[in-house]
XYZ file of C-alpha atoms in Angstrom:
659
model
C 6.437 8.987 -22.801
C 4.780 11.589 -21.178
C 1.409 10.543 -19.421
C 0.532 13.712 -17.782
C 1.342 17.397 -18.342
C 0.115 20.425 -16.484
C 0.935 24.264 -17.491
C 0.925 27.002 -15.031
C -2.114 25.743 -13.102
C -3.849 28.373 -10.779
C -6.101 27.742 -8.314
C -7.946 30.171 -5.216
C -10.548 29.751 -2.638
C -12.355 32.858 -1.051
C -9.635 34.838 -2.986
C -6.714 33.345 -1.325
C -4.075 32.025 -4.110
C -3.735 28.382 -3.161
C -2.334 27.336 -6.200
C -0.016 29.556 -8.814
C 2.243 28.759 -11.481
C 2.088 24.537 -10.702
C 3.853 22.928 -14.261
C 4.939 19.566 -14.036
C 4.936 16.448 -15.955
C 4.956 12.875 -15.059
C 6.747 10.018 -17.413
C 5.175 6.190 -17.886
C 6.143 4.178 -14.971
C 6.935 6.994 -12.834
C 5.836 7.149 -9.061
C 5.578 10.622 -8.407
C 4.876 12.078 -4.428
C 3.320 15.508 -3.793
C 4.563 16.891 -0.825
C 4.355 20.219 1.513
C 2.812 21.548 4.504
C -1.066 21.574 5.037
C -2.462 23.998 3.281
C 0.377 24.040 0.795
C -2.592 22.725 -1.941
C -1.355 18.880 -2.655
C -5.436 17.814 -2.337
C -6.608 20.390 -4.610
C -3.648 19.650 -7.141
C -4.962 16.038 -6.855
C -8.686 17.106 -7.109
C -7.745 19.245 -10.439
C -5.740 16.362 -12.113
C -8.450 13.750 -11.530
C -10.789 16.546 -12.848
C -13.059 16.938 -10.142
C -12.156 20.773 -9.747
C -11.149 22.897 -12.788
C -8.480 25.422 -12.043
C -8.770 29.227 -12.245
C -6.113 29.092 -15.171
C -3.819 26.858 -16.888
C -4.296 23.601 -18.299
C -3.850 19.707 -17.655
C -2.856 17.666 -20.900
C -3.381 13.604 -20.760
C -1.925 11.409 -23.010
C -3.968 10.183 -25.685
C -5.738 6.590 -24.396
C -4.130 7.120 -21.076
C -6.848 6.186 -18.409
C -6.999 8.230 -15.048
C -7.821 6.475 -12.119
C -8.918 7.817 -8.786
C -10.915 6.265 -5.223
C -13.575 8.412 -5.385
C -14.442 6.938 -8.793
C -15.689 4.034 -6.923
C -16.275 4.380 -3.406
C -20.737 4.359 -2.806
C -20.850 3.457 -6.725
C -21.718 -0.115 -5.906
C -24.918 -1.899 -6.890
C -27.148 -3.335 -4.209
C -26.467 -6.946 -5.806
C -22.913 -6.230 -5.686
C -20.596 -8.819 -3.377
C -16.988 -7.772 -2.201
C -15.782 -10.348 -4.770
C -17.855 -9.197 -7.898
C -17.662 -5.356 -6.858
C -13.751 -5.928 -8.036
C -14.528 -8.220 -11.032
C -16.181 -5.482 -12.401
C -12.859 -3.984 -13.087
C -12.305 -7.122 -15.564
C -15.715 -7.036 -17.315
C -13.951 -6.243 -20.930
C -11.663 -9.607 -20.268
C -14.760 -11.492 -19.070
C -16.844 -11.064 -21.952
C -13.882 -12.010 -24.118
C -13.720 -15.030 -21.714
C -17.510 -15.767 -22.922
C -17.282 -15.289 -26.100
C -14.418 -17.840 -26.157
C -16.815 -20.070 -24.476
C -19.509 -19.772 -26.869
C -16.904 -20.595 -29.572
C -15.845 -23.659 -28.011
C -19.205 -24.559 -28.202
C -19.918 -24.194 -32.012
C -16.397 -26.118 -32.505
C -18.298 -28.915 -30.857
C -20.762 -29.437 -32.786
C -20.782 -31.936 -35.452
C -22.205 -30.433 -38.351
C -19.719 -27.778 -38.362
C -17.094 -30.519 -37.875
C -17.388 -31.946 -41.536
C -17.640 -28.487 -42.732
C -13.298 -27.758 -42.771
C -13.539 -24.782 -44.164
C -16.310 -23.042 -41.669
C -14.368 -25.305 -38.899
C -10.787 -24.264 -39.780
C -11.787 -20.120 -39.928
C -13.808 -20.643 -36.766
C -10.361 -22.732 -35.332
C -8.532 -19.216 -36.322
C -10.553 -16.856 -34.625
C -10.487 -18.927 -31.626
C -6.502 -19.271 -31.354
C -6.773 -15.186 -32.202
C -9.256 -14.285 -29.829
C -7.852 -16.970 -26.948
C -3.994 -14.831 -27.822
C -5.785 -11.607 -27.111
C -7.238 -13.155 -23.920
C -3.832 -14.560 -22.614
C -1.817 -11.295 -23.506
C -4.687 -9.710 -21.191
C -4.104 -11.823 -18.514
C -7.375 -13.527 -18.701
C -5.853 -16.852 -17.439
C -5.044 -15.303 -14.026
C -8.108 -12.975 -13.345
C -9.375 -14.820 -10.588
C -6.176 -14.830 -8.656
C -5.629 -11.264 -9.178
C -8.962 -10.480 -7.708
C -7.975 -13.071 -4.698
C -4.366 -11.424 -4.314
C -5.432 -7.677 -4.178
C -8.576 -8.342 -1.972
C -6.094 -10.686 0.083
C -3.905 -8.138 0.404
C -6.506 -5.288 1.071
C -7.980 -7.273 3.873
C -10.956 -9.342 2.833
C -10.355 -12.638 3.393
C -12.212 -15.576 1.588
C -15.169 -15.836 3.961
C -15.724 -11.708 3.276
C -15.831 -12.625 -0.543
C -19.569 -13.136 -0.658
C -20.424 -10.505 1.441
C -22.720 -7.537 0.047
C -21.080 -4.288 -0.512
C -23.925 -2.346 1.963
C -23.511 -4.723 4.914
C -19.192 -3.107 4.906
C -18.454 -0.191 7.139
C -17.360 3.113 5.935
C -13.448 2.269 6.310
C -14.144 -1.314 4.542
C -16.370 0.355 1.642
C -13.124 2.834 1.019
C -10.242 0.138 1.335
C -12.806 -2.027 -1.393
C -13.081 0.833 -3.420
C -9.466 1.247 -3.792
C -9.179 -2.672 -4.437
C -10.995 -1.981 -7.268
C -8.876 0.938 -8.702
C -5.792 -1.506 -8.133
C -7.628 -3.926 -10.065
C -8.109 -1.764 -13.017
C -5.483 -0.713 -13.532
C -5.337 2.669 -15.363
C -2.720 4.319 -17.053
C -2.143 7.017 -14.530
C -3.101 5.968 -10.737
C -3.809 9.278 -8.332
C -3.854 8.336 -4.492
C -4.809 11.000 -1.744
C -3.401 10.059 1.712
C -4.126 6.249 1.268
C -2.089 5.526 4.782
C -5.004 7.045 6.469
C -7.218 4.330 6.375
C -4.855 1.437 5.986
C -3.260 -0.515 8.916
C 0.513 -1.616 8.581
C 0.034 -4.672 6.659
C -2.285 -3.430 4.019
C 0.021 -0.557 3.173
C 3.013 -3.189 2.929
C 0.903 -5.081 0.316
C 0.217 -1.700 -1.186
C 3.941 -0.751 -1.082
C 4.534 -3.940 -3.424
C 1.843 -3.719 -5.447
C 3.021 -0.164 -6.125
C 6.607 -1.014 -6.871
C 5.366 -3.714 -9.765
C 3.103 -1.536 -10.992
C 3.213 -1.092 -15.209
C 1.426 2.585 -15.106
C 1.965 5.735 -13.668
C 1.043 6.723 -10.017
C 0.875 10.552 -8.213
C 0.209 9.502 -4.342
C -0.194 12.529 -1.576
C 0.996 11.239 1.609
C 2.510 12.233 4.598
C 3.746 8.781 5.313
C 7.523 9.166 5.135
C 7.873 5.401 5.486
C 5.516 4.848 2.519
C 7.084 7.758 0.492
C 10.301 6.365 0.888
C 9.240 2.642 -0.530
C 7.373 3.764 -3.530
C 8.529 7.254 -4.449
C 10.811 7.760 -7.212
C 10.323 11.443 -7.747
C 9.092 13.821 -5.413
C 7.211 17.609 -6.531
C 7.314 19.809 -3.409
C 4.641 22.547 -3.095
C 5.643 25.570 -0.812
C 4.082 29.129 -1.482
C 1.944 28.129 -4.245
C 4.713 27.238 -6.620
C 6.162 23.669 -6.975
C 9.711 22.106 -7.659
C 10.481 18.649 -8.755
C 13.192 16.169 -7.337
C 14.386 13.113 -8.022
C 14.736 10.225 -6.005
C 12.520 8.835 -3.106
C 11.374 11.137 0.234
C 14.919 10.402 1.804
C 16.852 11.717 -0.502
C 14.507 14.857 -0.966
C 14.876 16.324 2.349
C 18.933 15.944 2.306
C 18.932 17.146 -1.157
C 16.309 20.213 0.696
C 18.783 20.888 3.359
C 21.231 21.467 0.926
C 19.752 23.687 -1.254
C 18.941 25.737 2.062
C 22.118 25.820 3.061
C 23.215 26.939 -0.303
C 20.899 29.863 -0.724
C 21.542 31.184 3.040
C 25.608 30.884 1.973
C 24.582 33.105 -1.020
C 22.389 35.607 0.450
C 25.071 36.168 3.184
C 27.671 36.793 0.958
C 25.527 39.211 -1.170
C 24.630 40.795 1.388
C 28.369 40.821 3.312
C 29.305 42.450 -0.396
C 26.231 44.622 -0.292
C 27.622 46.083 3.005
C 31.327 46.566 1.778
C 30.523 48.557 -1.422
C 28.097 50.645 0.731
C 30.861 51.244 3.307
C 33.186 52.095 0.340
C 30.592 54.359 -1.209
C 30.486 56.220 2.279
C 33.712 56.607 2.645
C 35.105 58.014 -0.812
C 32.022 59.489 -2.613
C 33.232 63.273 -1.083
C 37.218 62.447 -2.570
C 37.678 64.389 -5.629
C 40.291 61.414 -6.100
C 37.846 58.382 -5.607
C 34.686 59.836 -6.474
C 34.620 58.088 -10.045
C 35.419 54.668 -7.864
C 32.581 55.613 -5.359
C 30.345 56.444 -8.349
C 30.864 53.058 -10.111
C 30.318 51.418 -6.894
C 27.399 52.737 -6.630
C 26.004 51.332 -10.070
C 26.860 48.346 -8.691
C 24.563 48.168 -5.768
C 21.620 49.864 -7.843
C 22.341 46.629 -10.260
C 22.381 44.346 -7.076
C 18.710 45.722 -6.494
C 16.865 44.908 -3.152
C 18.125 41.625 -1.605
C 15.416 39.212 -0.702
C 16.181 36.617 2.252
C 15.753 32.944 0.985
C 12.835 30.831 1.784
C 13.485 29.097 5.350
C 11.363 26.129 5.561
C 7.999 26.735 7.342
C 8.012 27.392 11.488
C 9.008 24.253 13.416
C 7.224 23.498 16.530
C 9.571 23.643 19.573
C 8.150 20.925 21.439
C 9.484 19.556 24.904
C 8.327 17.047 27.068
C 9.087 16.966 30.737
C 8.403 14.751 33.625
C 7.012 16.570 36.900
C 8.415 13.471 38.502
C 9.877 10.197 37.119
C 7.900 7.086 37.838
C 8.885 3.729 39.751
C 11.163 0.765 37.331
C 7.799 -1.320 37.004
C 5.758 1.280 35.222
C 2.559 -1.458 34.021
C 1.283 -4.837 34.807
C -1.424 -6.619 32.702
C -2.888 -9.856 33.790
C -6.013 -11.590 32.035
C -7.348 -8.295 30.857
C -10.185 -8.723 28.449
C -11.362 -5.500 26.463
C -14.184 -4.483 24.514
C -17.833 -3.156 24.376
C -21.124 -4.424 25.701
C -19.601 -7.617 27.097
C -18.034 -8.717 23.956
C -14.718 -9.142 24.422
C -12.450 -7.787 21.346
C -9.308 -10.044 22.019
C -8.316 -13.137 23.883
C -7.158 -12.370 27.913
C -4.081 -9.885 27.620
C -1.078 -9.778 29.703
C 1.940 -7.802 29.158
C 4.437 -5.569 31.550
C 6.018 -2.266 31.020
C 9.421 -0.890 32.225
C 10.346 2.892 32.944
C 11.903 4.593 29.883
C 10.347 1.643 27.505
C 8.531 3.131 24.370
C 5.990 0.526 23.198
C 4.330 0.614 19.684
C 0.985 -1.288 19.224
C 0.380 -3.011 16.084
C -2.804 -4.590 14.878
C -4.944 -5.194 12.179
C -8.263 -2.053 11.905
C -10.448 -2.920 14.550
C -8.715 -5.101 16.355
C -8.888 -2.951 19.610
C -5.623 -0.955 19.730
C -7.584 2.065 20.711
C -9.957 0.387 23.079
C -7.193 -1.231 24.652
C -5.154 2.438 25.530
C -8.655 3.765 26.674
C -9.246 0.848 28.684
C -5.449 1.616 30.231
C -6.213 5.728 30.586
C -9.628 4.581 32.495
C -11.837 5.761 29.971
C -13.312 2.337 29.581
C -13.936 -0.103 31.784
C -12.253 -3.651 31.622
C -14.762 -6.699 30.779
C -11.989 -8.806 33.293
C -8.407 -8.749 34.377
C -5.919 -6.477 36.305
C -4.507 -3.073 35.558
C -1.464 -1.945 37.790
C 0.329 1.190 37.579
C 3.519 0.911 39.819
C 4.681 3.887 42.134
C 4.541 7.744 41.198
C 3.155 7.151 37.608
C 1.088 10.075 35.736
C -0.814 9.443 32.931
C -0.851 11.580 30.249
C -3.373 10.102 27.301
C -3.842 11.406 23.835
C -7.131 10.822 21.919
C -6.832 10.935 18.099
C -10.628 11.755 18.175
C -10.117 15.058 19.141
C -13.592 14.958 20.861
C -11.855 16.906 24.394
C -12.170 20.129 22.546
C -14.954 22.480 23.077
C -15.911 24.069 19.604
C -17.055 27.282 21.292
C -13.727 27.390 22.837
C -11.145 30.062 21.926
C -7.793 28.127 21.427
C -6.034 30.102 24.664
C -9.406 28.856 26.516
C -8.940 25.282 25.553
C -5.713 24.996 27.153
C -6.253 27.915 30.091
C -9.147 26.177 31.303
C -7.594 22.798 31.534
C -4.330 24.674 33.794
C -6.098 27.270 35.549
C -3.379 27.651 38.320
C -0.707 28.807 34.934
C -0.667 32.517 33.997
C -1.721 33.749 30.773
C 2.111 34.520 29.840
C 2.803 31.117 30.616
C 0.329 29.521 28.447
C 0.742 31.637 25.955
C 4.358 30.854 25.325
C 3.319 27.118 25.580
C 1.068 27.883 22.423
C 3.495 29.712 20.855
C 6.095 26.321 20.733
C 2.907 25.254 18.696
C 2.685 28.116 16.195
C -0.275 29.793 17.774
C 0.888 33.671 18.168
C -0.728 36.773 18.698
C -3.842 36.759 17.618
C -4.315 33.489 16.427
C -4.705 32.387 20.384
C -8.282 33.886 19.885
C -9.610 31.966 17.126
C -12.479 29.197 17.802
C -12.061 25.813 17.790
C -14.934 25.394 15.757
C -12.890 26.969 12.452
C -9.661 25.243 13.112
C -8.453 22.427 10.981
C -7.285 18.663 11.909
C -3.636 19.456 12.235
C -4.448 22.306 14.603
C -6.675 21.051 16.244
C -3.624 17.864 17.027
C -1.645 20.761 18.303
C -3.969 21.741 20.794
C -3.946 18.605 22.048
C -0.113 17.909 21.972
C -0.167 21.321 23.950
C -2.137 20.066 26.300
C -0.167 16.838 26.757
C 3.165 18.500 27.196
C 1.871 21.142 30.078
C 0.726 18.246 32.185
C 4.289 16.771 32.424
C 3.167 13.259 32.958
C 6.060 10.439 32.774
C 3.749 8.075 31.254
C 2.103 8.736 28.048
C -0.675 6.880 26.079
C -0.581 8.176 22.898
C -3.182 7.274 20.084
C -2.703 8.361 16.901
C -0.408 11.001 17.752
C 1.023 11.930 14.121
C -2.551 12.162 12.705
C -3.233 15.641 10.935
C 0.210 16.579 11.244
C 1.886 17.653 8.276
C 5.842 16.276 7.760
C 7.582 19.020 9.588
C 5.149 18.734 12.889
C 6.076 15.029 12.765
C 9.292 15.534 12.547
C 9.315 17.926 15.590
C 7.097 15.567 17.639
C 9.508 12.452 17.283
C 12.174 14.707 18.439
C 10.421 15.533 21.542
C 9.502 12.078 21.965
C 13.111 10.854 21.474
C 14.066 13.546 24.363
C 11.307 12.385 26.647
C 12.976 10.332 29.742
C 9.661 8.795 30.632
C 7.566 5.587 29.144
C 5.536 5.583 26.445
C 2.816 3.048 24.953
C 1.491 3.993 21.402
C -0.667 3.563 18.461
C 0.511 4.813 15.329
C -0.061 3.470 11.208
C 3.080 5.727 10.536
C 5.938 3.406 10.359
C 8.671 6.197 9.909
C 7.648 7.010 13.328
C 7.282 3.965 14.750
C 10.840 2.852 13.887
C 12.151 6.273 15.186
C 10.661 5.813 18.868
C 10.023 2.428 19.718
C 12.042 0.556 22.106
C 9.197 -2.510 21.830
C 6.751 -3.498 19.485
C 3.336 -4.848 20.933
C 1.263 -7.145 18.234
C -2.622 -7.215 18.925
C -4.521 -9.798 17.439
C -7.925 -11.885 18.799
C -5.397 -14.096 20.414
C -4.037 -11.461 22.844
C -1.208 -9.160 22.925
C 2.718 -10.487 22.159
C 5.551 -8.238 23.088
C 8.627 -8.220 20.853
C 12.354 -6.391 21.647
C 13.088 -3.640 18.593
C 11.463 -1.447 16.239
C 8.999 -1.531 13.391
C 12.171 -2.688 11.115
C 13.320 -5.308 13.360
C 9.983 -7.093 13.684
C 8.699 -7.296 10.149
C 12.207 -8.857 9.524
C 11.573 -11.654 12.190
C 8.133 -11.783 10.645
C 9.566 -11.758 6.717
C 11.557 -14.693 8.097
C 8.878 -16.817 9.949
C 6.410 -15.985 6.687
C 9.364 -17.336 4.246
C 9.807 -20.460 6.490
C 5.853 -20.614 6.352
C 5.629 -20.303 2.558
C 8.476 -22.931 1.631
C 6.646 -25.673 3.529
C 3.602 -24.782 1.930
C 5.149 -25.189 -1.535
C 6.805 -28.731 -0.189
C 3.468 -29.657 0.703
C 2.077 -28.966 -2.148
C 4.410 -30.921 -4.592
C 3.835 -33.855 -2.118
C 0.098 -33.583 -2.539
C 0.309 -33.032 -6.150
C 2.653 -36.442 -6.431
C 0.209 -38.080 -4.727
C -2.571 -37.012 -6.767
C -0.956 -38.208 -9.831
C -0.184 -41.597 -8.538
C -4.024 -42.028 -7.463
C -4.709 -40.730 -10.890
C -2.328 -43.856 -12.166
C -4.030 -46.073 -10.152
C -7.635 -45.282 -10.909
C -6.845 -45.652 -14.727
C -6.023 -48.815 -14.616
C -9.702 -49.561 -12.694
C -11.924 -47.928 -14.605
C -13.186 -48.535 -17.842
C -14.673 -45.346 -19.414
C -18.526 -45.618 -20.633
C -17.960 -42.766 -23.288
C -16.155 -41.945 -25.834
C -14.105 -38.818 -25.867
C -14.854 -36.175 -28.341
C -12.232 -35.447 -30.888
C -12.594 -31.759 -30.735
C -12.296 -31.931 -26.893
C -8.610 -33.925 -27.524
C -7.857 -31.195 -30.212
C -8.477 -28.254 -27.610
C -6.203 -30.097 -25.155
C -3.584 -30.719 -27.360
C -3.841 -27.273 -28.346
C -3.722 -25.878 -24.799
C -0.463 -27.719 -23.626
C 1.142 -26.726 -26.955
C 0.174 -22.692 -26.225
C 1.435 -23.172 -22.615
C 4.286 -25.057 -23.349
C 5.304 -22.464 -26.076
C 4.413 -19.171 -23.422
C 6.686 -20.835 -21.115
C 9.329 -21.107 -23.727
C 8.714 -17.121 -24.145
C 8.982 -16.215 -20.824
C 12.121 -18.364 -19.948
C 13.453 -16.516 -23.211
C 12.272 -13.134 -21.381
C 13.488 -13.995 -17.858
C 17.179 -14.981 -19.274
C 17.083 -11.379 -21.404
C 15.874 -9.636 -17.661
C 18.623 -11.293 -16.021
C 21.481 -10.133 -18.692
C 20.066 -6.825 -18.718
C 20.838 -6.480 -15.022
C 24.425 -7.637 -15.441
C 24.893 -4.637 -17.764
C 23.688 -1.623 -15.680
C 26.859 0.407 -14.669
C 27.013 2.911 -11.911
C 26.822 5.850 -14.002
C 23.091 4.678 -14.576
C 20.555 5.981 -12.522
C 19.307 3.532 -9.756
C 16.230 3.502 -11.599
C 16.996 1.699 -14.293
C 18.489 -1.256 -12.105
C 15.201 -1.395 -10.246
C 13.164 -1.608 -13.296
C 14.957 -4.713 -14.437
C 14.757 -6.180 -11.123
C 10.865 -5.325 -10.760
C 10.452 -6.748 -14.076
C 12.020 -9.918 -13.197
C 9.869 -10.220 -10.576
C 6.845 -10.143 -12.656
C 8.112 -12.795 -15.231
C 9.267 -14.974 -12.514
C 5.542 -14.817 -11.110
C 3.925 -15.119 -14.613
C 6.313 -18.305 -15.228
C 5.207 -19.805 -12.019
C 1.646 -19.320 -12.992
C 2.092 -20.944 -16.085
C 3.800 -23.682 -15.333
C 1.008 -24.181 -12.859
C -1.397 -24.257 -15.357
C 0.526 -26.388 -17.694
C 0.303 -29.384 -15.047
C -3.009 -29.368 -14.980
C -3.576 -28.816 -18.712
C -0.998 -31.822 -19.197
C -2.932 -33.862 -16.457
C -6.547 -33.034 -18.237
C -4.463 -34.210 -21.611
C -3.363 -37.622 -20.570
C -6.494 -38.533 -19.185
C -8.338 -37.748 -22.280
C -5.545 -39.597 -24.251
C -6.123 -42.814 -21.603
C -9.783 -42.535 -22.251
C -9.843 -42.371 -25.896
C -7.248 -45.556 -25.919
C -9.281 -47.566 -23.386
C -12.360 -47.099 -25.697
C-alpha cells in the first residue's frame, strides 16, 4: 500500500531553485533515506512532507487514515506538570482510556445487585470481553514495558523518569521528543539527522527499533553506518531533482558509481562518433562522388544535437595531511588525570597511553566528558589533577567542533592567512582551493557561511599546521557524505597519531586502530575498530542476559515454594468473591489462547522463511526475520503474564477451598 506520494514538487528561496520536479512514492513498511550534498534540499523536502512549509508547486498526498510524525511536533510541547515518564505515556492516551473503562466495568461486575440480574450481567461481560480484546490487540498489557524500553533506549534510566521535563537540558528534551514520537508509532515517521543529537549507544537502539518498525520511515542522515543499517531504499537529490535506488546506502554508492561510469562511457562513445562523422563530412562534402553520403552524415549530426557531458559527482575535497616532522614512539602518557569544571570531576582518574601511528576513537555517552578530555589534552582547559606527558617532537593540532575560533567579520582568506602569515597568498589560496573555496569565494565573510563551510576552513588550517599528533572533536559534523569520504581518505594516508571524538561509526570503523571508552569510572582502551569493540560488548551483554534469565527463574521457583509453604500456614479471613475467581480463570484462559495463537504464528513465520528463494528480494527474508523477532518478544511477554495470572488464580482457588 502507498503511504505517501508526491507529484512534481518545486520550492525556491530568494529566487534560487532548491527543489524542482520532485516525485517520490513511499510504500507501507518502507524505510527511505534521503541523501545528497549539503544544500541539496533534503531538509526542505522533509519539512514539506511534514507540512511545516508548502511547496511552490506540486502536491503531497497521504493515504487515508495514515498519520505522520516528526520530532518538532513534540519538542517544547510538554506541560508544566509533565514528568519524563508521563510525557511519553501521553502517546498511549487512547489506550489508557480503554484501560480506565475496563476498571470501571470490573467494578460494575463486582456489584452483587448486577450479579443477580443475569441478563444485564452477561451483556456487561460480553462488552467487557470485546473491550479487553481491543485493549490487548492495541498492546495495552505491555504499555509500561514499551515506555520503559523506549526511555531506556533513549538514555533515560529509571531514576530520571520522575524528573520534570522543564528541568532537562536542550539535548535531553530533543531525545525525549524523539522518545514520544517513537511511542506514538505514526504510520509515517520523519527523522531529520537523528545522529546529530544521539550518542552511539542510543543510535544502536534507534537502528534496532526502526528495523522492527511496523510503519514507514523517511530519514535524512549523513551517518553512513546508520543508513546501511536502516534504509531499504535511497532517494538521491542532486541539482534539484531526485532519483530512487533500491537497497541500503552502500548498495546505492556502488550503483551510483556504476551509473556514472556508464554515462561517461556513453558520452565518450557518442563524442567519438560525432568526431568521426564530422571528419567524414569535411573530407567528402566537396566531392561530387561522395556528396550525397556526406549530406546523409550531416543529417545524422544534426539529429545528434549538442552533446551534453554527463553529470559528475559534486566537486570533492582534495585533503592531504602531512607531518612537519615525525614524533617519538611514545606520544602521550596520562596518569591519574581528573577532568571537569569548577573543581568537579566528570570521571574517576584517567590512565592511558598512546604510541606513534595509533588512531584512537573516544566513545562514551553524551555529557561524560569526551570534549572536555580533548580540550584538556590540547591545553585549552587545566586538569583538576594528574599528569599529561607528551613525548619528544610531538606537534599538536587541535580541531574543535564548536567553530568559536572563527571571527565572523573576517573573510575566508583572512581567517586562514592570519594564522599562517609567513605563507604567500598563492599558497593560501591553493590550500583553500583544496577545500572548494575558489575565486571570489575566498572573499566571503565568515558570518555568512554554513556550518559545513566553517568546518572546511578549520580543516584547512589544520592541514597547513602540519602537526604530527591530531586531536579531533567531531571532525565530520556539518560535512556532507562526499566531504566525509575525502576526510577519511586523507586521514588514512596520514602517518602521524590521531585521538578523535566522533558519533560517525562509519568514520570510526574506517579510521580507528583502537577504541577508548570513557565512562564515569575512567577510560578503558580496546584494540580494534568500532565493529570489533561492538562484537565484544555484544558477547558480554548476551552472557549477562543469560545469567539474569537464570537468576529470574531461580527467584521465580523460590517464590513458588514460599507461596506453597505459606498456603499451609495461613487461614484466610475473608471469602473470595466468585466474580474475582471467574475473572482470574478467564484471564488465564485468555492468555493461554493468546499463547497458542502466537505459537501458531511463529511456526508459520519460520515456515515462510524456508520458502524464500534466491530470486526473491532480500527484503522479503528481512521481513519474515523481523516478524519472527516480534513474535518471540510478544510470546515471552505473554508467558510472563500467564505465569503471574496462574499464580494469582491458584492462590484464589486455595483461599476459596480453605473457606
